[in-house]
Short mmCIF file of C-alpha atoms in Angstrom, two decimals:
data_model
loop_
_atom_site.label_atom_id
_atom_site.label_comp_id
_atom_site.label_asym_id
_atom_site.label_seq_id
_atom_site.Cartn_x
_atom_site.Cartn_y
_atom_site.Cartn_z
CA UNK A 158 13.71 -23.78 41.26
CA UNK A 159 11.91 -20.33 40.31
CA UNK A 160 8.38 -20.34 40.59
CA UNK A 161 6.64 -19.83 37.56
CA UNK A 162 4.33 -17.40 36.27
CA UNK A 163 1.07 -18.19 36.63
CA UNK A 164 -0.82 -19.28 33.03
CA UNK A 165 -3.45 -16.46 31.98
CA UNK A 166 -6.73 -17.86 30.22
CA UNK A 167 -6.71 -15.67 26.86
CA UNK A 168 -8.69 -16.27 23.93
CA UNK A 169 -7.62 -17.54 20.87
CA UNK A 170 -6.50 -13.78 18.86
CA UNK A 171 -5.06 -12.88 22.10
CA UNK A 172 -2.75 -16.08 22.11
CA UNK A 173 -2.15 -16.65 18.57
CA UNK A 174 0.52 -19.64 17.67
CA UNK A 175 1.93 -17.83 14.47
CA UNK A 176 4.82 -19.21 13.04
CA UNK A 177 8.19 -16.75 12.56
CA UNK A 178 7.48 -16.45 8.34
CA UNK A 179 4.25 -15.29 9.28
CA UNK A 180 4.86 -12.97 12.32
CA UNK A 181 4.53 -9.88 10.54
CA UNK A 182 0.93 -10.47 9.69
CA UNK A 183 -0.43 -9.78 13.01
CA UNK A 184 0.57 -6.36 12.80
CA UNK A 185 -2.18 -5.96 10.31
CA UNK A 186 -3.27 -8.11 7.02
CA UNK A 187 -6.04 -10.22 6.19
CA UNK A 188 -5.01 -12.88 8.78
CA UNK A 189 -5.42 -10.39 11.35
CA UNK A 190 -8.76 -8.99 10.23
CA UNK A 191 -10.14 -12.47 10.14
CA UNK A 192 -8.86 -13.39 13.52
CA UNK A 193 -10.03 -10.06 14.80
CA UNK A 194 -13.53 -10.70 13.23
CA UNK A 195 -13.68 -14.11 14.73
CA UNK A 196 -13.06 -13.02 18.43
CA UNK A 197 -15.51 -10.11 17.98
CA UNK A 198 -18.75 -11.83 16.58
CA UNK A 199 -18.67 -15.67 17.59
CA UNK A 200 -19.82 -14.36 21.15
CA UNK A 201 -22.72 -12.13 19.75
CA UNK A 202 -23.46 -14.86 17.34
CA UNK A 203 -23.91 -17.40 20.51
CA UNK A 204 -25.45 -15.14 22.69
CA UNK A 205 -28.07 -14.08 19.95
CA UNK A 206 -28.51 -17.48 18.81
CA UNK A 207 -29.35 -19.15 22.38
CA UNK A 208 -31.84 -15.99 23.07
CA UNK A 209 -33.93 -17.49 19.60
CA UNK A 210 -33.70 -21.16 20.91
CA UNK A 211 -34.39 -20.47 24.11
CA UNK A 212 -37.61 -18.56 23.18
CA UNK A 213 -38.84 -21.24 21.27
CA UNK A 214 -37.67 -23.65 24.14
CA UNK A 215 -39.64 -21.88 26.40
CA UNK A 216 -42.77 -22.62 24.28
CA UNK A 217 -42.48 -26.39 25.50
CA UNK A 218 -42.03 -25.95 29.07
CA UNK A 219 -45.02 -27.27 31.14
CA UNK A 220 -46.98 -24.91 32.79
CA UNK A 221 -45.91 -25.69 36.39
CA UNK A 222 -42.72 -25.24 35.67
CA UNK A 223 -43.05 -21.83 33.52
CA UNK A 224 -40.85 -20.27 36.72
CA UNK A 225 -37.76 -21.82 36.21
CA UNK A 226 -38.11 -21.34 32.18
CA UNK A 227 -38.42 -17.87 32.79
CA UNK A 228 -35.40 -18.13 35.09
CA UNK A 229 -33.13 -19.86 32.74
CA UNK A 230 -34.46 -17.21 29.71
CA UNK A 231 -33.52 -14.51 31.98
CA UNK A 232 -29.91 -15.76 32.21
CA UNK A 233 -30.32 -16.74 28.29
CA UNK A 234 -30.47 -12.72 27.90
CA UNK A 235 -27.66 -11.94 30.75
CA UNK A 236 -25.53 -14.09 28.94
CA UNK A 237 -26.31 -12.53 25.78
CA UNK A 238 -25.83 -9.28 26.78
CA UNK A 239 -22.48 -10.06 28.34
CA UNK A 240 -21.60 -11.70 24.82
CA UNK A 241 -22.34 -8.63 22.72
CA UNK A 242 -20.38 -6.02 25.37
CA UNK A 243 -17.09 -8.23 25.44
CA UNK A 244 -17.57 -8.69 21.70
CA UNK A 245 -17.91 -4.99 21.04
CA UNK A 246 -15.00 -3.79 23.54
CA UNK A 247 -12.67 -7.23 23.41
CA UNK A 248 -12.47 -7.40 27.65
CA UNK A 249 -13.44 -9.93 29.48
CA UNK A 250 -13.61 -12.18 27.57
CA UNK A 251 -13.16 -15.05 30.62
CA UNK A 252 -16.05 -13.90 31.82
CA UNK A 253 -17.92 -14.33 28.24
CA UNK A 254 -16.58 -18.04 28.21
CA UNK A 255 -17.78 -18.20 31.94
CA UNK A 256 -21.42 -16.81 31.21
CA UNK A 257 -21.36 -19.42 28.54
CA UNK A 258 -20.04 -22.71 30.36
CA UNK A 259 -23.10 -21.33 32.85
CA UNK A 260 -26.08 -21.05 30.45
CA UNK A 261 -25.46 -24.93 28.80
CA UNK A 262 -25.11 -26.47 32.71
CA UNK A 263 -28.29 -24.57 33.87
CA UNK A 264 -30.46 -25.92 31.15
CA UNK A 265 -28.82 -29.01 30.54
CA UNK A 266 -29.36 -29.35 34.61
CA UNK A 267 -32.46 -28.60 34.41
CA UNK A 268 -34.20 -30.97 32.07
CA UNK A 269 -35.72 -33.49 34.84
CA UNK A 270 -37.36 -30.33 36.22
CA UNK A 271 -38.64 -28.86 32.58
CA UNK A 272 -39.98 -31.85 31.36
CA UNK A 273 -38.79 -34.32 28.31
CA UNK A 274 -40.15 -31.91 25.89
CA UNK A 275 -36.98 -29.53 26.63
CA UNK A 276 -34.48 -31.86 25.86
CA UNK A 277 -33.99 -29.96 22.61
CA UNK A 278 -33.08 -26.84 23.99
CA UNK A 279 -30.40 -27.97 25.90
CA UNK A 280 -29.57 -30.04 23.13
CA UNK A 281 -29.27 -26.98 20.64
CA UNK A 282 -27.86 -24.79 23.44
CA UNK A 283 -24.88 -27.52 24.13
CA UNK A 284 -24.23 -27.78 20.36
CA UNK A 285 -24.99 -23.94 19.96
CA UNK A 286 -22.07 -23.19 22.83
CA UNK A 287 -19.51 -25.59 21.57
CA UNK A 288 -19.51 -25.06 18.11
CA UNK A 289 -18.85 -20.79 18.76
CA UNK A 290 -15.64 -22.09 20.81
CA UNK A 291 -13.72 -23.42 18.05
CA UNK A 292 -13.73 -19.83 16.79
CA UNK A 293 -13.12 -18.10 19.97
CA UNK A 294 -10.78 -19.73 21.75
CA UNK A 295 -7.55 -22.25 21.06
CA UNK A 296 -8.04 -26.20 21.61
CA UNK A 297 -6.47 -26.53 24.64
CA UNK A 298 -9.49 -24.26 26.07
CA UNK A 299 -11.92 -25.17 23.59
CA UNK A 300 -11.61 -29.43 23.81
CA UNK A 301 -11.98 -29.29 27.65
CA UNK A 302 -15.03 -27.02 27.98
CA UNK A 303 -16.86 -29.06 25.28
CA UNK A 304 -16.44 -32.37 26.70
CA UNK A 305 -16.76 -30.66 30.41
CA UNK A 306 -20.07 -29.57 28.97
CA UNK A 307 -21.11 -32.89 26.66
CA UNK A 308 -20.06 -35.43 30.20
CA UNK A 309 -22.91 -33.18 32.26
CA UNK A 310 -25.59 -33.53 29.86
CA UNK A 311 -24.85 -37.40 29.63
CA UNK A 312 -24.69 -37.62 33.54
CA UNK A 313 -27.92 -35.99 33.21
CA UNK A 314 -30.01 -37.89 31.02
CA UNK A 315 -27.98 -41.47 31.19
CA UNK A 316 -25.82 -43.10 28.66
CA UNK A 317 -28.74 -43.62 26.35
CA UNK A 318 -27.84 -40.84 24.40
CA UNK A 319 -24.16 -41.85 23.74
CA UNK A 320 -24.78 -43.21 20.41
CA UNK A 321 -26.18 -40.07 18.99
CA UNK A 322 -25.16 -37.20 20.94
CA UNK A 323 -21.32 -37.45 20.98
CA UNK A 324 -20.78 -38.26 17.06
CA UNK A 325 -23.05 -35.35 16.72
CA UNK A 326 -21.11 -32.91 18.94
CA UNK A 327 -17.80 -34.22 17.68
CA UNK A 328 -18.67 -33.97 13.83
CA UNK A 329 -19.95 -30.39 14.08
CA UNK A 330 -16.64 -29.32 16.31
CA UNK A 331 -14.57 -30.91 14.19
CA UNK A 332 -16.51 -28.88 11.28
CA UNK A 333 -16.43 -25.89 13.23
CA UNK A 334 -12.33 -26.19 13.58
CA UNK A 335 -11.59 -26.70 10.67
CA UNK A 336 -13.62 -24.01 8.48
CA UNK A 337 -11.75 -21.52 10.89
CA UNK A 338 -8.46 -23.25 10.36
CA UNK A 339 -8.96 -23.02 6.48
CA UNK A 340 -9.95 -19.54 6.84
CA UNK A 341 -7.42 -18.62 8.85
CA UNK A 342 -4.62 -20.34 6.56
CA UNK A 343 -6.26 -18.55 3.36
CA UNK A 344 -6.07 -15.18 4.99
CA UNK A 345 -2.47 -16.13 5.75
CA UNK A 346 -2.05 -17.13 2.09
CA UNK A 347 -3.07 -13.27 1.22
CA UNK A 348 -0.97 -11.67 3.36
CA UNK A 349 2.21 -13.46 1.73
CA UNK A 350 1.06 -12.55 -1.77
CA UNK A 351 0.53 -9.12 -0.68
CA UNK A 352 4.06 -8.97 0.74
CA UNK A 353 5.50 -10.55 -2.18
CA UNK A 354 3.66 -7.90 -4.20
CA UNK A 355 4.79 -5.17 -2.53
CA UNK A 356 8.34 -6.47 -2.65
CA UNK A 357 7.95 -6.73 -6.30
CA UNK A 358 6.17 -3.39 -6.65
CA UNK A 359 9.00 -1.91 -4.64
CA UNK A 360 11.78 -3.34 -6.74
CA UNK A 361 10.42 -2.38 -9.52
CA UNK A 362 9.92 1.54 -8.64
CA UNK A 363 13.48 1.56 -7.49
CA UNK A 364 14.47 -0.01 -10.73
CA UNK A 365 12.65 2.30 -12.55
CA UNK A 366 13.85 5.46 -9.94
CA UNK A 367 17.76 4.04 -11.10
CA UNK A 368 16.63 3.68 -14.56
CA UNK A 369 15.71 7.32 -14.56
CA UNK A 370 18.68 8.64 -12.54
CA UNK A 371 20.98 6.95 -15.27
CA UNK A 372 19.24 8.70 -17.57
CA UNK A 373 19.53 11.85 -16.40
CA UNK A 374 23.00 11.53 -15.68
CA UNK A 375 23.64 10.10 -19.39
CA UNK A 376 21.53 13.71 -20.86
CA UNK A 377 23.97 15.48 -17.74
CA UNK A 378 26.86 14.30 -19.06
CA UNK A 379 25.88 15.05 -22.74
CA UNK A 380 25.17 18.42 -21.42
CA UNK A 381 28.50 18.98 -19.84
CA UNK A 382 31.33 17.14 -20.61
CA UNK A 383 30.55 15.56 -23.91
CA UNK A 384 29.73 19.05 -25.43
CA UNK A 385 33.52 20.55 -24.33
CA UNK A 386 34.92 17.52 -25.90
CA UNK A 387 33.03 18.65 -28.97
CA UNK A 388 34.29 21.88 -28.64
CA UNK A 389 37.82 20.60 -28.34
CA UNK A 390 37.18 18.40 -31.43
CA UNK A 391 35.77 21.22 -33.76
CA UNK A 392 37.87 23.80 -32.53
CA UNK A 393 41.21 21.84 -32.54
CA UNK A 394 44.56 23.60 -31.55
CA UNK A 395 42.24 26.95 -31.91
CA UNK A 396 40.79 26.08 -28.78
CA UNK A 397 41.81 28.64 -25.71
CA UNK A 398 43.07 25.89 -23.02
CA UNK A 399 42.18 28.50 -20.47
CA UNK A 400 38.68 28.54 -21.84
CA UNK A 401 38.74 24.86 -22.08
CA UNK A 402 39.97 24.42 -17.94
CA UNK A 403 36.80 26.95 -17.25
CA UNK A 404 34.55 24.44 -18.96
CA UNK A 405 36.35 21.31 -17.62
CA UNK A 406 35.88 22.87 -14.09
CA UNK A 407 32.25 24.05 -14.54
CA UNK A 408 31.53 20.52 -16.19
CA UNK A 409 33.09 18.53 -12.95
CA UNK A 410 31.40 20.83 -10.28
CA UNK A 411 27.60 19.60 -11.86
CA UNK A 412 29.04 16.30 -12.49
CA UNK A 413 29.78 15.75 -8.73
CA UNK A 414 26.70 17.79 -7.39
CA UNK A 415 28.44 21.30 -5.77
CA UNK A 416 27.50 23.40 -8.64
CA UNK A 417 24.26 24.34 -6.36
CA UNK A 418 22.22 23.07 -9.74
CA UNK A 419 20.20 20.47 -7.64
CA UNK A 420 17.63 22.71 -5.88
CA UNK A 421 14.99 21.17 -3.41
CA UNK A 422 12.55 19.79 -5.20
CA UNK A 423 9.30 21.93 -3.51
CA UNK A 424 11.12 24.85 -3.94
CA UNK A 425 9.51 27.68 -5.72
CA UNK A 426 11.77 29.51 -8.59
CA UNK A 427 11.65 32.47 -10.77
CA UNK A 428 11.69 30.81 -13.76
CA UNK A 429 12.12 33.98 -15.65
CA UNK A 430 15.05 34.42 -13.95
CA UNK A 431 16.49 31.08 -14.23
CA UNK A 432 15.68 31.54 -18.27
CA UNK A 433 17.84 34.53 -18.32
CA UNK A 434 21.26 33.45 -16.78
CA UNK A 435 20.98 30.44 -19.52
CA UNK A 436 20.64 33.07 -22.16
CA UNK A 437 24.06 35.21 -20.71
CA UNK A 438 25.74 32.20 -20.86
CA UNK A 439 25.30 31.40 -24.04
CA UNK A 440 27.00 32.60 -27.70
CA UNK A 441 23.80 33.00 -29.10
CA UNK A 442 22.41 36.11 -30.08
CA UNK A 443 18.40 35.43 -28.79
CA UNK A 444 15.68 37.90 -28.97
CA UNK A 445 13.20 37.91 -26.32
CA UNK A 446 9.56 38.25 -27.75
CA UNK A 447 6.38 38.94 -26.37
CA UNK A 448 7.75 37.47 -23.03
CA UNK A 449 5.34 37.10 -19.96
CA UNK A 450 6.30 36.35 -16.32
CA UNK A 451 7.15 32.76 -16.49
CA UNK A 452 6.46 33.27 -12.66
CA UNK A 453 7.32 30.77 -9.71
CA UNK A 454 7.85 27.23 -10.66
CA UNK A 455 9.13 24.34 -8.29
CA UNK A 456 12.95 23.79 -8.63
CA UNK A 457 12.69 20.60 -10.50
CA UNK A 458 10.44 21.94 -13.08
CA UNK A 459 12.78 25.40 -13.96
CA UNK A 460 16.02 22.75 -13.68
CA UNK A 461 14.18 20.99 -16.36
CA UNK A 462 13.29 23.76 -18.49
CA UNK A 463 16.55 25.75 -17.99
CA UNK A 464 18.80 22.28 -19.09
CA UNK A 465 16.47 21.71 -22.28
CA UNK A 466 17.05 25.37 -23.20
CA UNK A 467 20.80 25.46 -22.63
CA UNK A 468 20.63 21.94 -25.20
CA UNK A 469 18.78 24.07 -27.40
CA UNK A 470 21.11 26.75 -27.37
CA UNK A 471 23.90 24.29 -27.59
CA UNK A 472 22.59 22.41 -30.82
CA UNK A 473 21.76 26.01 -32.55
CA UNK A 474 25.41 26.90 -32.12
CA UNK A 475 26.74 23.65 -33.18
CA UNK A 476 24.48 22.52 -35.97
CA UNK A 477 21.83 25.42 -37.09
CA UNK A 478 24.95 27.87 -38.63
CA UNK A 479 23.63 30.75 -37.45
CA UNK A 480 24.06 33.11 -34.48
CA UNK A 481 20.36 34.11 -33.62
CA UNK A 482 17.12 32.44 -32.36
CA UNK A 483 13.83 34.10 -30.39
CA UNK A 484 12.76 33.33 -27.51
CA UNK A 485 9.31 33.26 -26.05
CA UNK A 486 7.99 32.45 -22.58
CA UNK A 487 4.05 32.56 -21.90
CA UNK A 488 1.98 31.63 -18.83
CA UNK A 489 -1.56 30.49 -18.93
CA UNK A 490 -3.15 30.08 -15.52
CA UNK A 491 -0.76 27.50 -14.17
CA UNK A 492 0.65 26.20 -17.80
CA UNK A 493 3.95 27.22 -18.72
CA UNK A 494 5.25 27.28 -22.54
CA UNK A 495 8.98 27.83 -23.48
CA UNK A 496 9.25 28.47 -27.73
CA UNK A 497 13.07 29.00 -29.47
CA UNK A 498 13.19 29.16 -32.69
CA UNK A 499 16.04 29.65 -35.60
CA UNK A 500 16.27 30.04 -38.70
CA UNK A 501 19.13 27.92 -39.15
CA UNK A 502 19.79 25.06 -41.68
CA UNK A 503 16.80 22.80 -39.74
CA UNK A 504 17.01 18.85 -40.17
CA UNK A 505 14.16 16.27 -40.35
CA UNK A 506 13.59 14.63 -36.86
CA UNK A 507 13.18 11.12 -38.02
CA UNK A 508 16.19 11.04 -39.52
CA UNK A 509 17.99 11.65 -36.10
CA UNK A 510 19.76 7.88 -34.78
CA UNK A 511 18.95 6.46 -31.57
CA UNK A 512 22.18 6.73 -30.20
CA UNK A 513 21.67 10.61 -30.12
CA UNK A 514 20.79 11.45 -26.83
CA UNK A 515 21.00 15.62 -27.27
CA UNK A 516 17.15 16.25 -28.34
CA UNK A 517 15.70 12.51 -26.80
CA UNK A 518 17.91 12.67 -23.57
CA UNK A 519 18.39 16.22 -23.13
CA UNK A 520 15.12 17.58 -24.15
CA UNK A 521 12.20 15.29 -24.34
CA UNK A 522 13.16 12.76 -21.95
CA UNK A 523 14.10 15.93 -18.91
CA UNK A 524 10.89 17.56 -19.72
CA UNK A 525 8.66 14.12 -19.50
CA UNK A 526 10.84 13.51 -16.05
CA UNK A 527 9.27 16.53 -14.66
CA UNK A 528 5.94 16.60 -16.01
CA UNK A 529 6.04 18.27 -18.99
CA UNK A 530 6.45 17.28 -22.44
CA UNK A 531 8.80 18.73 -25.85
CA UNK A 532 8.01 19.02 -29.07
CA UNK A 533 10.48 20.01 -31.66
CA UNK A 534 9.49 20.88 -35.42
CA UNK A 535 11.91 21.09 -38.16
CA UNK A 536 12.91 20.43 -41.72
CA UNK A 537 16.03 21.34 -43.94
CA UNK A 538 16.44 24.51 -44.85
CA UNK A 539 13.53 26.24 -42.51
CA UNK A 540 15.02 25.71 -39.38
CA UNK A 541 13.61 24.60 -36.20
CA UNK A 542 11.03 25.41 -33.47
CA UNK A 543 11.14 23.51 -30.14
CA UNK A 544 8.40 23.80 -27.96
CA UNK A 545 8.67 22.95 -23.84
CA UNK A 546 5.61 23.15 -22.17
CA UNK A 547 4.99 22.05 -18.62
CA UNK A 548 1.06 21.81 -17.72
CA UNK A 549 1.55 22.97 -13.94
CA UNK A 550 0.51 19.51 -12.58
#
């Protein structure tokens, strides 16, 4: 049979009895903090609280025996110290439950030779020791030590104290437990509504991340193929099949992603430049006025601008009948403004249905994706003005 390892004294946080649902909380949460907290001040709290009793302790010792007070405080402040260094570094902590087990058999011990007045020290002291264990160590360490402790203090000073000392020392442990089991179970409680929150909060941003991808694919798609269908429509058996092929291609190599039209997102981009091969593309006859340096923009911000203006283009050819429109591109410190106007037939905006996606999908909702906003002003007869503006955020 293989021998087995031997069994290493650890304190309660340092041999925690988790259960698998909760396993992940040790790794950091409120469980953990509280369990953390626990093994770090119930020592200090002890050690500081048997240096107070067993100053006023030492008030009651008779004068001939004044020596051995002294004596016993003097190991009342070793212990304490050795409390507050394994509660501030976490090692040792043996020998903190050690110094401990000491300090309550000394002056428990030494009652006979103190005098009947310093029964209440060691009485305090006992109570003092046993009630910091229950939040420092688990009950198979804790229950021994306390009645290892409460059996010396009887064998001390005889069975008459039975009746009072032992419900005493068992009510407050039992107190002691379970406030720290509570505790513990509410900071367990946390953690699984903070994990449940996060799951939600994550499901919900990737909803919301799909939700926003389906849009852009829908104002994509409106961009591409749905406007050479139009084309084919309005043009009819006009319509140059090699032209249309050109356009079916071009439409399929954005639709699958190897039209080199999804730049990195950090990128920096010219969007001047970008502007311009929109505007050589297009049938459109636009005049460029009083243009300034749009100037470097991230990729995602030009893709956005350069879509909404080829839609803008696109709905001046099909719907504004006429072939011109201006063009104006200004920079203000970081802001960037994108103006085309015609002088077309215009429309009224409200009138527009929801199930047109060209100005909502391809123009407002692009330019909100990255940041920006669109604004579009029109009414029949005096054509229309649509504004893109991205603040440089």
């Amino acid at each position: 049979m293989p021998a087995q390892a031997p069994h290493r004294l650890k304190p309660v946080l340092q041999n925690p009895e988790p259960d698998a649902a909760d396993a992940t909380s040790w790794s950091g949460g409120t469980e953990a903090l509280f369990l953390a907290s626990a093994r770090r001040l119930a020592g200090p709290v002890r050690g500081v609280t048997v240096v107070v009793i067993s100053a006023f302790g030492l008030l009651a010792v008779p004068e001939q025996a004044l020596p051995l007070g002294y004596a016993l405080f003097g190991l009342m402040l070793a212990g304490a110290a050795v409390d507050c260094w394994t509660g501030l570094t976490g090692r040792a902590p043996v020998l903190s439950l050690g110094c401990a087990l000491l300090r309550v058999v000394a002056v428990c011990g030494s009652q006979d030779a103190l005098g009947a007045a310093t029964s209440l020290w060691a009485l305090n002291v006992l109570t003092t020791t046993a009630i910091t264990l229950q939040w420092e160590w688990p009950p198979t360490v804790a229950v021994p030590c306390v009645v290892g402790l409460l059996a010396h203090d009887l064998a001390v000073t005889g069975s008459e104290d039975v009746d009072t000392l032992v419900p005493r020392l068992v009510f407050e442990c039992f107190l002691a437990r379970l406030g720290f089991i509570l505790l513990r179970r509410s900071g367990r409680r946390v953690d699984r509504l903070r994990r449940r929150s996060s799951a939600l909060a994550r499901a919900e941003a990737l909803a919301l991340a799909r939700h926003r991808q389906e849009r852009e694919y829908l104002a994509l798609l409106h961009d591409t193929a749905a406007s050479t269908f139009l084309m084919v429509a309005v043009r009819g058996q006009d319509a140059n099949p090699d032209e249309v092929a050109g356009y079916a291609r071009r439409d399929l190599a954005i639709l699958t992603g190897t039209a080199g039209e999804h730049p990195a997102r950090d990128s920096p981009v010219d969007l001047s430049a970008s502007l311009r091969t929109v505007l050589g593309s297009s049938r459109i006859n636009v005049h460029v006025r009083a243009e300034e340096a749009g100037g470097p923009v991230p990729a995602s911000v030009a893709l956005a601008f350069v879509r909404a203006l080829h839609e803008v283009l696109a709905n001046v050819e099909r719907h504004a009948r006429t072939d011109s429109a201006t063009l104006s591109v200004c920079r203000d410190g970081k802001r960037v403004v994108v103006v085309v106007c015609d002088d077309g037939v215009g429309f009224d905006p409200a009138g527009v249905p929801p199930t047109r996606r060209g100005i909502r999908g391809s123009i407002t909702e692009r330019m909100a994706a990255a940041g920006g906003c669109a604004t579009v002003r029109s009414q029949p007869g005096a054509g229309t003005c649509v504004r893109l503006e991205w603040p440089g955020d």
